[in-house]
mmCIF file of C-alpha atoms in Angstrom:
data_model
loop_
_atom_site.group_PDB
_atom_site.id
_atom_site.type_symbol
_atom_site.label_atom_id
_atom_site.label_comp_id
_atom_site.label_asym_id
_atom_site.label_seq_id
_atom_site.Cartn_x
_atom_site.Cartn_y
_atom_site.Cartn_z
ATOM 1 C CA MET C 22 148.529 91.319 250.087
ATOM 2 C CA ASN C 23 149.231 91.116 253.826
ATOM 3 C CA ARG C 24 150.168 87.436 254.177
ATOM 4 C CA ALA C 25 153.748 86.313 254.622
ATOM 5 C CA LEU C 26 155.924 84.923 251.863
ATOM 6 C CA THR C 27 155.851 81.119 251.747
ATOM 7 C CA LEU C 28 158.014 78.520 250.091
ATOM 8 C CA ASP C 29 155.275 77.737 247.598
ATOM 9 C CA ASP C 30 155.175 81.395 246.549
ATOM 10 C CA GLY C 31 158.911 81.386 245.929
ATOM 11 C CA VAL C 32 158.747 78.130 243.942
ATOM 12 C CA VAL C 33 155.872 79.345 241.772
ATOM 13 C CA ALA C 34 157.574 82.705 241.221
ATOM 14 C CA GLY C 35 160.837 80.976 240.323
ATOM 15 C CA ILE C 36 159.057 78.689 237.879
ATOM 16 C CA ALA C 37 157.344 81.668 236.230
ATOM 17 C CA LEU C 38 160.632 83.570 235.910
ATOM 18 C CA ALA C 39 162.490 80.486 234.654
ATOM 19 C CA THR C 40 159.745 79.841 232.122
ATOM 20 C CA GLY C 41 160.120 83.379 230.781
ATOM 21 C CA LEU C 42 163.909 82.998 230.519
ATOM 22 C CA LEU C 43 163.615 79.614 228.795
ATOM 23 C CA ALA C 44 161.022 80.937 226.365
ATOM 24 C CA ALA C 45 163.285 83.909 225.621
ATOM 25 C CA PHE C 46 166.222 81.586 224.910
ATOM 26 C CA LEU C 47 164.161 79.344 222.639
ATOM 27 C CA SER C 48 162.657 82.304 220.779
ATOM 28 C CA ARG C 49 166.075 83.816 220.203
ATOM 29 C CA THR C 50 167.326 80.502 218.798
ATOM 30 C CA LEU C 51 164.320 80.270 216.499
ATOM 31 C CA LEU C 52 164.736 83.857 215.327
ATOM 32 C CA ARG C 53 168.440 83.265 214.677
ATOM 33 C CA TRP C 54 167.411 80.410 212.372
ATOM 34 C CA LEU C 55 164.898 82.682 210.641
ATOM 35 C CA ALA C 56 167.568 85.363 210.189
ATOM 36 C CA LYS C 57 169.754 82.916 208.238
ATOM 37 C CA HIS C 58 166.874 82.163 205.881
ATOM 38 C CA ALA C 59 165.986 85.861 205.567
ATOM 39 C CA LYS C 60 169.480 86.634 204.278
ATOM 40 C CA ARG C 61 168.855 84.348 201.328
ATOM 41 C CA THR C 62 165.959 86.440 200.048
ATOM 42 C CA LYS C 63 166.367 89.371 197.679
ATOM 43 C CA TRP C 64 164.344 91.779 199.810
ATOM 44 C CA SER C 65 166.383 93.294 202.621
ATOM 45 C CA GLY C 66 163.298 94.325 204.612
ATOM 46 C CA ASP C 67 162.804 90.863 206.118
ATOM 47 C CA ASP C 68 166.342 91.019 207.524
ATOM 48 C CA VAL C 69 165.444 94.248 209.331
ATOM 49 C CA VAL C 70 162.196 92.828 210.740
ATOM 50 C CA VAL C 71 163.751 89.576 211.971
ATOM 51 C CA ASP C 72 166.672 91.469 213.516
ATOM 52 C CA ALA C 73 164.231 93.681 215.444
ATOM 53 C CA LEU C 74 162.188 90.670 216.593
ATOM 54 C CA ARG C 75 165.353 89.098 217.989
ATOM 55 C CA THR C 76 165.406 92.001 220.456
ATOM 56 C CA VAL C 77 161.699 92.510 221.130
ATOM 57 C CA VAL C 78 160.484 88.917 221.588
ATOM 58 C CA PRO C 79 163.084 87.704 224.164
ATOM 59 C CA TRP C 80 162.754 90.835 226.278
ATOM 60 C CA SER C 81 158.965 90.637 226.112
ATOM 61 C CA LEU C 82 159.030 87.022 227.338
ATOM 62 C CA ILE C 83 161.435 87.927 230.140
ATOM 63 C CA ALA C 84 159.204 90.833 231.179
ATOM 64 C CA GLY C 85 156.167 88.560 231.046
ATOM 65 C CA GLY C 86 157.871 85.976 233.255
ATOM 66 C CA ALA C 87 158.897 88.679 235.721
ATOM 67 C CA ALA C 88 155.343 90.061 235.791
ATOM 68 C CA ALA C 89 153.912 86.574 236.430
ATOM 69 C CA ALA C 90 156.434 86.006 239.216
ATOM 70 C CA ALA C 91 155.528 89.321 240.816
ATOM 71 C CA ALA C 92 151.830 88.480 240.562
ATOM 72 C CA VAL C 93 152.126 85.312 242.688
ATOM 73 C CA LEU C 94 154.281 86.957 245.363
ATOM 74 C CA PRO C 95 152.555 88.535 248.391
ATOM 75 C CA LEU C 96 153.500 92.094 247.459
ATOM 76 C CA THR C 97 151.729 95.223 248.600
ATOM 77 C CA LYS C 98 149.662 97.155 246.108
ATOM 78 C CA ALA C 99 152.247 99.958 245.936
ATOM 79 C CA VAL C 100 155.130 97.567 245.266
ATOM 80 C CA GLN C 101 153.039 95.573 242.788
ATOM 81 C CA HIS C 102 152.129 98.771 240.950
ATOM 82 C CA THR C 103 155.768 99.899 240.866
ATOM 83 C CA VAL C 104 156.960 96.543 239.525
ATOM 84 C CA ASN C 105 154.276 96.414 236.846
ATOM 85 C CA GLN C 106 154.955 99.998 235.866
ATOM 86 C CA SER C 107 158.706 99.391 235.647
ATOM 87 C CA LEU C 108 158.224 96.299 233.500
ATOM 88 C CA THR C 109 155.811 98.187 231.253
ATOM 89 C CA VAL C 110 158.272 101.049 230.801
ATOM 90 C CA LEU C 111 161.044 98.561 230.026
ATOM 91 C CA LEU C 112 158.852 96.826 227.465
ATOM 92 C CA ILE C 113 157.813 100.134 225.869
ATOM 93 C CA PHE C 114 161.467 101.192 225.666
ATOM 94 C CA VAL C 115 162.506 97.943 223.963
ATOM 95 C CA VAL C 116 159.586 98.078 221.548
ATOM 96 C CA THR C 117 160.265 101.735 220.722
ATOM 97 C CA VAL C 118 163.957 101.199 220.016
ATOM 98 C CA SER C 119 163.192 98.119 217.932
ATOM 99 C CA ALA C 120 160.413 99.902 216.056
ATOM 100 C CA ALA C 121 162.770 102.794 215.296
ATOM 101 C CA ARG C 122 165.305 100.335 213.912
ATOM 102 C CA VAL C 123 162.657 98.571 211.833
ATOM 103 C CA VAL C 124 161.199 101.762 210.372
ATOM 104 C CA ALA C 125 164.629 103.258 209.683
ATOM 105 C CA GLY C 126 165.789 100.005 208.113
ATOM 106 C CA LEU C 127 162.692 99.756 205.916
ATOM 107 C CA VAL C 128 163.090 103.355 204.795
ATOM 108 C CA GLN C 129 166.740 102.673 203.992
ATOM 109 C CA SER C 130 165.708 99.556 202.069
ATOM 110 C CA VAL C 131 163.086 101.444 200.066
ATOM 111 C CA THR C 132 165.410 104.345 199.224
ATOM 112 C CA SER C 133 168.115 101.909 198.141
ATOM 113 C CA SER C 134 165.794 99.993 195.830
ATOM 114 C CA ARG C 135 164.180 103.000 194.172
ATOM 115 C CA SER C 136 166.026 104.957 191.512
ATOM 116 C CA GLY C 137 164.269 108.215 192.327
ATOM 117 C CA VAL C 138 165.647 108.569 195.856
ATOM 118 C CA ALA C 139 169.233 108.697 196.995
ATOM 119 C CA GLY C 140 170.211 105.340 198.441
ATOM 120 C CA SER C 141 172.246 106.825 201.257
ATOM 121 C CA ALA C 142 170.022 109.840 201.870
ATOM 122 C CA THR C 143 170.224 109.781 205.660
ATOM 123 C CA ILE C 144 167.745 112.628 205.982
ATOM 124 C CA PHE C 145 164.736 110.291 205.604
ATOM 125 C CA VAL C 146 166.226 107.665 207.910
ATOM 126 C CA ASN C 147 167.007 110.208 210.642
ATOM 127 C CA ILE C 148 163.588 111.868 210.466
ATOM 128 C CA THR C 149 161.689 108.577 210.767
ATOM 129 C CA ARG C 150 163.910 107.357 213.605
ATOM 130 C CA ILE C 151 163.411 110.595 215.578
ATOM 131 C CA LEU C 152 159.630 110.501 215.074
ATOM 132 C CA VAL C 153 159.329 106.911 216.352
ATOM 133 C CA LEU C 154 161.546 107.618 219.383
ATOM 134 C CA ALA C 155 159.549 110.761 220.185
ATOM 135 C CA ILE C 156 156.264 108.828 220.083
ATOM 136 C CA GLY C 157 157.725 106.140 222.336
ATOM 137 C CA PHE C 158 158.939 108.795 224.794
ATOM 138 C CA LEU C 159 155.457 110.318 224.991
ATOM 139 C CA VAL C 160 153.931 106.873 225.583
ATOM 140 C CA VAL C 161 156.390 106.269 228.455
ATOM 141 C CA LEU C 162 155.443 109.585 230.052
ATOM 142 C CA GLN C 163 151.760 108.739 229.745
ATOM 143 C CA THR C 164 152.401 105.317 231.312
ATOM 144 C CA LEU C 165 154.165 106.927 234.275
ATOM 145 C CA GLY C 166 151.128 109.131 234.850
ATOM 146 C CA ILE C 167 152.758 112.310 233.575
ATOM 147 C CA SER C 168 150.313 114.380 231.536
ATOM 148 C CA ILE C 169 151.713 115.190 228.115
ATOM 149 C CA ALA C 170 149.079 117.820 227.259
ATOM 150 C CA PRO C 171 150.951 120.717 228.977
ATOM 151 C CA MET C 172 154.171 119.535 227.360
ATOM 152 C CA LEU C 173 152.597 119.545 223.917
ATOM 153 C CA THR C 174 151.181 123.013 224.582
ATOM 154 C CA ALA C 175 154.587 124.286 225.684
ATOM 155 C CA LEU C 176 156.202 122.748 222.640
ATOM 156 C CA GLY C 177 153.652 124.411 220.401
ATOM 157 C CA VAL C 178 154.265 127.842 221.969
ATOM 158 C CA GLY C 179 158.037 127.419 222.026
ATOM 159 C CA GLY C 180 158.117 125.976 218.525
ATOM 160 C CA LEU C 181 157.774 129.433 216.999
ATOM 161 C CA ALA C 182 160.783 130.753 218.907
ATOM 162 C CA VAL C 183 162.809 127.691 218.008
ATOM 163 C CA ALA C 184 161.810 128.012 214.351
ATOM 164 C CA LEU C 185 162.956 131.636 214.306
ATOM 165 C CA ALA C 186 166.235 130.776 215.989
ATOM 166 C CA LEU C 187 166.897 127.821 213.689
ATOM 167 C CA GLN C 188 165.496 129.213 210.468
ATOM 168 C CA ASP C 189 168.708 128.540 208.541
ATOM 169 C CA THR C 190 168.827 124.957 209.815
ATOM 170 C CA LEU C 191 165.151 124.413 209.030
ATOM 171 C CA ALA C 192 165.622 125.949 205.602
ATOM 172 C CA ASN C 193 168.382 123.438 204.895
ATOM 173 C CA LEU C 194 166.197 120.608 206.239
ATOM 174 C CA PHE C 195 163.214 121.372 204.023
ATOM 175 C CA ALA C 196 165.501 122.116 201.077
ATOM 176 C CA GLY C 197 166.995 118.636 201.460
ATOM 177 C CA ILE C 198 163.526 117.075 201.542
ATOM 178 C CA HIS C 199 162.554 119.077 198.458
ATOM 179 C CA ILE C 200 165.682 117.979 196.572
ATOM 180 C CA LEU C 201 164.979 114.316 197.263
ATOM 181 C CA ALA C 202 161.248 114.575 196.610
ATOM 182 C CA SER C 203 161.799 116.287 193.255
ATOM 183 C CA LYS C 204 164.189 113.466 192.229
ATOM 184 C CA THR C 205 166.668 115.926 190.716
ATOM 185 C CA VAL C 206 169.711 114.618 192.596
ATOM 186 C CA GLN C 207 170.637 111.255 194.043
ATOM 187 C CA ARG C 208 173.725 109.474 195.256
ATOM 188 C CA GLY C 209 176.332 108.900 192.548
ATOM 189 C CA ASP C 210 175.204 111.787 190.316
ATOM 190 C CA TYR C 211 177.848 114.123 188.953
ATOM 191 C CA ILE C 212 176.666 117.706 189.426
ATOM 192 C CA LYS C 213 178.114 121.136 188.762
ATOM 193 C CA LEU C 214 176.869 124.341 190.391
ATOM 194 C CA SER C 215 176.882 127.769 188.806
ATOM 195 C CA SER C 216 179.236 128.856 191.596
ATOM 196 C CA GLY C 217 181.845 126.366 190.357
ATOM 197 C CA GLU C 218 181.581 123.422 192.772
ATOM 198 C CA GLU C 219 181.310 120.049 191.056
ATOM 199 C CA GLY C 220 181.699 116.361 191.817
ATOM 200 C CA TYR C 221 179.883 113.133 192.670
ATOM 201 C CA VAL C 222 177.082 113.297 195.248
ATOM 202 C CA GLU C 223 178.064 111.194 198.275
ATOM 203 C CA ASP C 224 175.153 111.865 200.637
ATOM 204 C CA ILE C 225 172.249 114.194 201.400
ATOM 205 C CA ASN C 226 171.503 114.554 205.101
ATOM 206 C CA TRP C 227 169.293 116.864 207.142
ATOM 207 C CA ARG C 228 171.578 119.888 206.733
ATOM 208 C CA GLN C 229 173.992 119.497 203.853
ATOM 209 C CA THR C 230 174.940 117.664 200.695
ATOM 210 C CA THR C 231 178.381 116.086 200.463
ATOM 211 C CA VAL C 232 180.044 116.084 197.056
ATOM 212 C CA ARG C 233 183.300 114.304 196.183
ATOM 213 C CA ALA C 234 185.333 116.242 193.630
ATOM 214 C CA LEU C 235 187.527 114.574 191.008
ATOM 215 C CA SER C 236 190.514 115.481 193.191
ATOM 216 C CA ASN C 237 188.956 113.151 195.824
ATOM 217 C CA ASN C 238 188.279 116.059 198.180
ATOM 218 C CA LEU C 239 184.889 116.413 199.857
ATOM 219 C CA VAL C 240 182.868 119.564 199.190
ATOM 220 C CA VAL C 241 180.116 120.294 201.729
ATOM 221 C CA ILE C 242 177.219 122.315 200.293
ATOM 222 C CA PRO C 243 174.275 123.526 202.449
ATOM 223 C CA ASN C 244 170.986 122.207 201.105
ATOM 224 C CA GLY C 245 169.534 125.698 200.953
ATOM 225 C CA GLN C 246 172.334 126.862 198.660
ATOM 226 C CA LEU C 247 171.986 123.759 196.497
ATOM 227 C CA ALA C 248 168.243 124.329 196.083
ATOM 228 C CA LYS C 249 168.639 127.989 195.079
ATOM 229 C CA THR C 250 171.587 127.812 192.692
ATOM 230 C CA ASN C 251 171.636 126.792 189.040
ATOM 231 C CA MET C 252 172.841 123.213 188.784
ATOM 232 C CA THR C 253 173.754 120.863 185.946
ATOM 233 C CA ASN C 254 173.269 117.153 186.596
ATOM 234 C CA TYR C 255 175.397 115.188 184.144
ATOM 235 C CA MET C 256 173.687 111.905 185.087
ATOM 236 C CA ARG C 257 170.099 112.993 184.294
ATOM 237 C CA PRO C 258 168.083 112.034 182.353
ATOM 238 C CA GLU C 259 170.730 109.421 181.470
ATOM 239 C CA GLN C 260 174.304 108.711 182.458
ATOM 240 C CA GLN C 261 175.727 108.533 178.930
ATOM 241 C CA LEU C 262 176.608 111.812 177.254
ATOM 242 C CA THR C 263 178.322 113.251 174.189
ATOM 243 C CA ILE C 264 181.458 115.380 174.157
ATOM 244 C CA LEU C 265 182.761 117.821 171.550
ATOM 245 C CA VAL C 266 186.405 117.918 170.428
ATOM 246 C CA GLN C 267 187.470 120.893 168.307
ATOM 247 C CA ALA C 268 190.105 120.408 165.575
ATOM 248 C CA GLY C 269 191.329 122.008 162.339
ATOM 249 C CA VAL C 270 193.389 121.282 159.243
ATOM 250 C CA ALA C 271 195.213 123.368 156.637
ATOM 251 C CA TYR C 272 193.391 124.819 153.639
ATOM 252 C CA ASP C 273 195.309 122.631 151.201
ATOM 253 C CA SER C 274 194.076 119.439 152.914
ATOM 254 C CA ASP C 275 191.788 116.953 151.174
ATOM 255 C CA LEU C 276 188.690 117.131 153.383
ATOM 256 C CA GLU C 277 187.459 113.743 152.198
ATOM 257 C CA GLN C 278 190.745 112.226 153.365
ATOM 258 C CA VAL C 279 190.550 114.162 156.637
ATOM 259 C CA GLU C 280 187.052 112.836 157.307
ATOM 260 C CA ARG C 281 188.049 109.260 156.452
ATOM 261 C CA VAL C 282 191.208 109.253 158.609
ATOM 262 C CA THR C 283 189.419 110.913 161.509
ATOM 263 C CA SER C 284 186.633 108.325 161.361
ATOM 264 C CA GLU C 285 189.188 105.516 161.505
ATOM 265 C CA VAL C 286 190.813 107.054 164.583
ATOM 266 C CA ILE C 287 187.400 107.451 166.198
ATOM 267 C CA ALA C 288 186.595 103.791 165.610
ATOM 268 C CA GLU C 289 189.949 102.800 167.105
ATOM 269 C CA VAL C 290 189.369 104.907 170.225
ATOM 270 C CA MET C 291 185.758 103.822 170.700
ATOM 271 C CA THR C 292 186.693 100.146 170.750
ATOM 272 C CA GLY C 293 189.997 100.373 172.594
ATOM 273 C CA VAL C 294 189.484 102.857 175.428
ATOM 274 C CA ASP C 295 187.535 102.157 178.620
ATOM 275 C CA GLY C 296 184.480 104.340 179.057
ATOM 276 C CA ALA C 297 183.869 104.867 175.340
ATOM 277 C CA LEU C 298 180.603 103.834 173.659
ATOM 278 C CA PRO C 299 181.266 101.688 170.593
ATOM 279 C CA ASP C 300 177.537 101.667 169.745
ATOM 280 C CA HIS C 301 177.326 105.454 169.710
ATOM 281 C CA GLU C 302 177.431 106.885 166.196
ATOM 282 C CA PRO C 303 180.139 109.574 166.102
ATOM 283 C CA ALA C 304 179.938 112.630 163.892
ATOM 284 C CA ILE C 305 182.427 114.920 162.119
ATOM 285 C CA ARG C 306 181.149 118.357 161.182
ATOM 286 C CA PHE C 307 183.191 121.004 159.317
ATOM 287 C CA HIS C 308 181.964 124.421 160.353
ATOM 288 C CA THR C 309 184.467 127.286 160.039
ATOM 289 C CA PHE C 310 186.822 128.879 157.500
ATOM 290 C CA GLY C 311 189.295 130.226 160.029
ATOM 291 C CA ASP C 312 192.262 132.557 159.633
ATOM 292 C CA SER C 313 194.711 129.728 159.027
ATOM 293 C CA ARG C 314 192.692 126.501 158.972
ATOM 294 C CA ILE C 315 189.347 124.856 158.353
ATOM 295 C CA GLY C 316 187.754 124.047 161.695
ATOM 296 C CA PHE C 317 185.609 121.035 162.475
ATOM 297 C CA THR C 318 184.018 119.365 165.481
ATOM 298 C CA VAL C 319 184.199 115.690 166.442
ATOM 299 C CA ILE C 320 181.255 114.385 168.491
ATOM 300 C CA LEU C 321 182.031 111.347 170.658
ATOM 301 C CA GLY C 322 179.939 109.274 173.092
ATOM 302 C CA VAL C 323 181.186 108.479 176.609
ATOM 303 C CA GLY C 324 179.788 106.299 179.374
ATOM 304 C CA GLU C 325 179.790 108.941 182.116
ATOM 305 C CA PHE C 326 181.187 112.375 182.908
ATOM 306 C CA SER C 327 184.681 111.515 184.164
ATOM 307 C CA ASP C 328 185.375 109.227 181.182
ATOM 308 C CA GLN C 329 185.611 112.197 178.843
ATOM 309 C CA TYR C 330 189.088 113.219 180.021
ATOM 310 C CA ARG C 331 190.650 109.846 179.266
ATOM 311 C CA ILE C 332 188.864 109.574 175.901
ATOM 312 C CA LYS C 333 189.836 113.096 174.818
ATOM 313 C CA HIS C 334 193.430 112.390 175.803
ATOM 314 C CA GLU C 335 193.635 109.200 173.742
ATOM 315 C CA PHE C 336 191.725 110.641 170.769
ATOM 316 C CA ILE C 337 193.889 113.769 170.420
ATOM 317 C CA LYS C 338 197.107 111.786 170.836
ATOM 318 C CA ARG C 339 196.161 109.155 168.255
ATOM 319 C CA LEU C 340 194.666 111.684 165.833
ATOM 320 C CA HIS C 341 197.827 113.776 165.919
ATOM 321 C CA ARG C 342 200.030 110.723 165.220
ATOM 322 C CA ARG C 343 197.788 109.558 162.371
ATOM 323 C CA TYR C 344 197.694 113.008 160.747
ATOM 324 C CA ARG C 345 201.488 113.080 160.714
ATOM 325 C CA GLN C 346 201.572 109.668 159.071
ATOM 326 C CA GLU C 347 199.040 110.736 156.415
ATOM 327 C CA GLY C 348 200.703 114.093 155.746
ATOM 328 C CA ILE C 349 197.735 116.119 156.975
ATOM 329 C CA ARG C 350 198.896 119.436 158.378
ATOM 330 C CA ILE C 351 197.484 121.081 161.506
ATOM 331 C CA PRO C 352 198.679 124.693 161.025
ATOM 332 C CA ALA C 353 199.463 126.979 163.904
ATOM 333 C CA PRO C 354 197.691 130.369 163.987
ATOM 334 C CA ALA C 355 199.649 132.973 161.979
ATOM 335 C CA ARG C 356 199.314 136.673 161.197
ATOM 336 C CA THR C 357 200.533 138.272 157.956
ATOM 337 C CA VAL C 358 201.495 141.941 158.223
ATOM 338 C CA ALA C 359 201.579 143.856 154.925
ATOM 339 C CA LEU C 360 204.327 146.482 154.737
ATOM 340 C CA GLN C 361 203.280 149.599 152.837
ATOM 341 C CA SER C 362 205.588 151.861 150.880
ATOM 342 C CA GLY C 363 205.332 154.435 153.599
ATOM 343 C CA THR C 364 206.397 153.817 157.158
ATOM 344 C CA VAL C 365 205.710 151.295 159.907
ATOM 345 C CA VAL C 366 205.239 152.986 163.258
ATOM 346 C CA ILE C 367 206.242 151.093 166.443
ATOM 347 C CA PRO C 368 205.655 152.535 169.920
ATOM 348 C CA GLN C 369 208.842 153.203 171.854
ATOM 349 C CA GLN C 370 209.074 151.313 175.135
ATOM 350 C CA ARG C 371 210.390 152.688 178.431
ATOM 351 C CA THR C 372 213.609 151.132 179.684
ATOM 352 C CA GLY C 373 215.236 151.613 183.041
ATOM 353 C CA ASP C 374 214.502 155.044 184.474
ATOM 354 C CA ASP C 375 213.652 156.609 181.139
ATOM 355 C CA ILE C 376 210.396 158.458 180.902
ATOM 356 C CA VAL C 377 207.742 157.512 178.410
ATOM 357 C CA GLN C 378 208.234 159.282 175.151
ATOM 358 C CA GLY C 379 205.284 161.403 174.113
ATOM 359 C CA GLY C 380 205.410 160.490 170.445
ATOM 360 C CA LEU C 381 206.143 157.634 168.063
ATOM 361 C CA THR C 382 209.414 156.712 166.373
ATOM 362 C CA ALA C 383 209.123 156.438 162.592
ATOM 363 C CA LEU C 384 211.115 153.768 160.814
ATOM 364 C CA HIS C 385 211.489 154.697 157.158
ATOM 365 C CA ASP C 386 212.166 152.214 154.359
#
């Protein structure tokens, strides 16, 4: 436009801008009310959506009011184009950031509600957030008139070099995706690797898996190493497990009495110690005629892996006390050496600076 700015233009533009601001304020108030009601629902996805709308809707109304105000002003075509383009870029940026938050929040909600995926597996959240932001960035470039075709071509050519340079990082990335997709590990599982590392899984991100050992130290394991090594998951297919406690009694013991007393101690431990499973049926199995005792195994049920230490501690302590009360002996290993009528030969040891004797000293009866 070539005409001069008039008072009417300024009034109309001000009304349009004020209308956008008022609409933004009212929409934010309404969305705040919706957010309170969304928190009362069981599904956490509606909280994420309403929170994103509280950002997108007000800014969209403000941008719309600004665009309407610019439309009624006598601006040149170049200025009008610049203003419209700037408002469009601003709107795309707000929508992209909000969409990234919504998608990441929904992915987090889904992974938290499903038992087959780690609830705090940030690898899925980070990947989805980066993809949405990348798409929004490309849309902004296209809006500004910058052709994205050469950029995509350059990325395709340079992707091979980047993949070669970051092959270890990419291997860890895809290994983490494979671990989560196969549902072999998730947050809270107690795992043990063949290399010796063990503990509770804290998180699986794009590069590594964090494990908290029983000593409360964090062990960081690259996803590639975790995918290649032999691993025992003590929480799969179920969290409860059985433990074996080895014991033995003297040969002169009444095994019926031993079994009865041991069963009573088991019942006492199962009902009085946290982490034990009272409903689990224990078992006592005699299995070995040893050198100095008859060996047997006690099979107990525990709630989860770390409970076994406390239950073993209490069971052995109470079993030992009860055996003493009942007169049941737990013999120590012993060796009987038969002396023949000949000689017993004992190697002579070197003392001080003496040299080693080349023969044996014979001790005669």
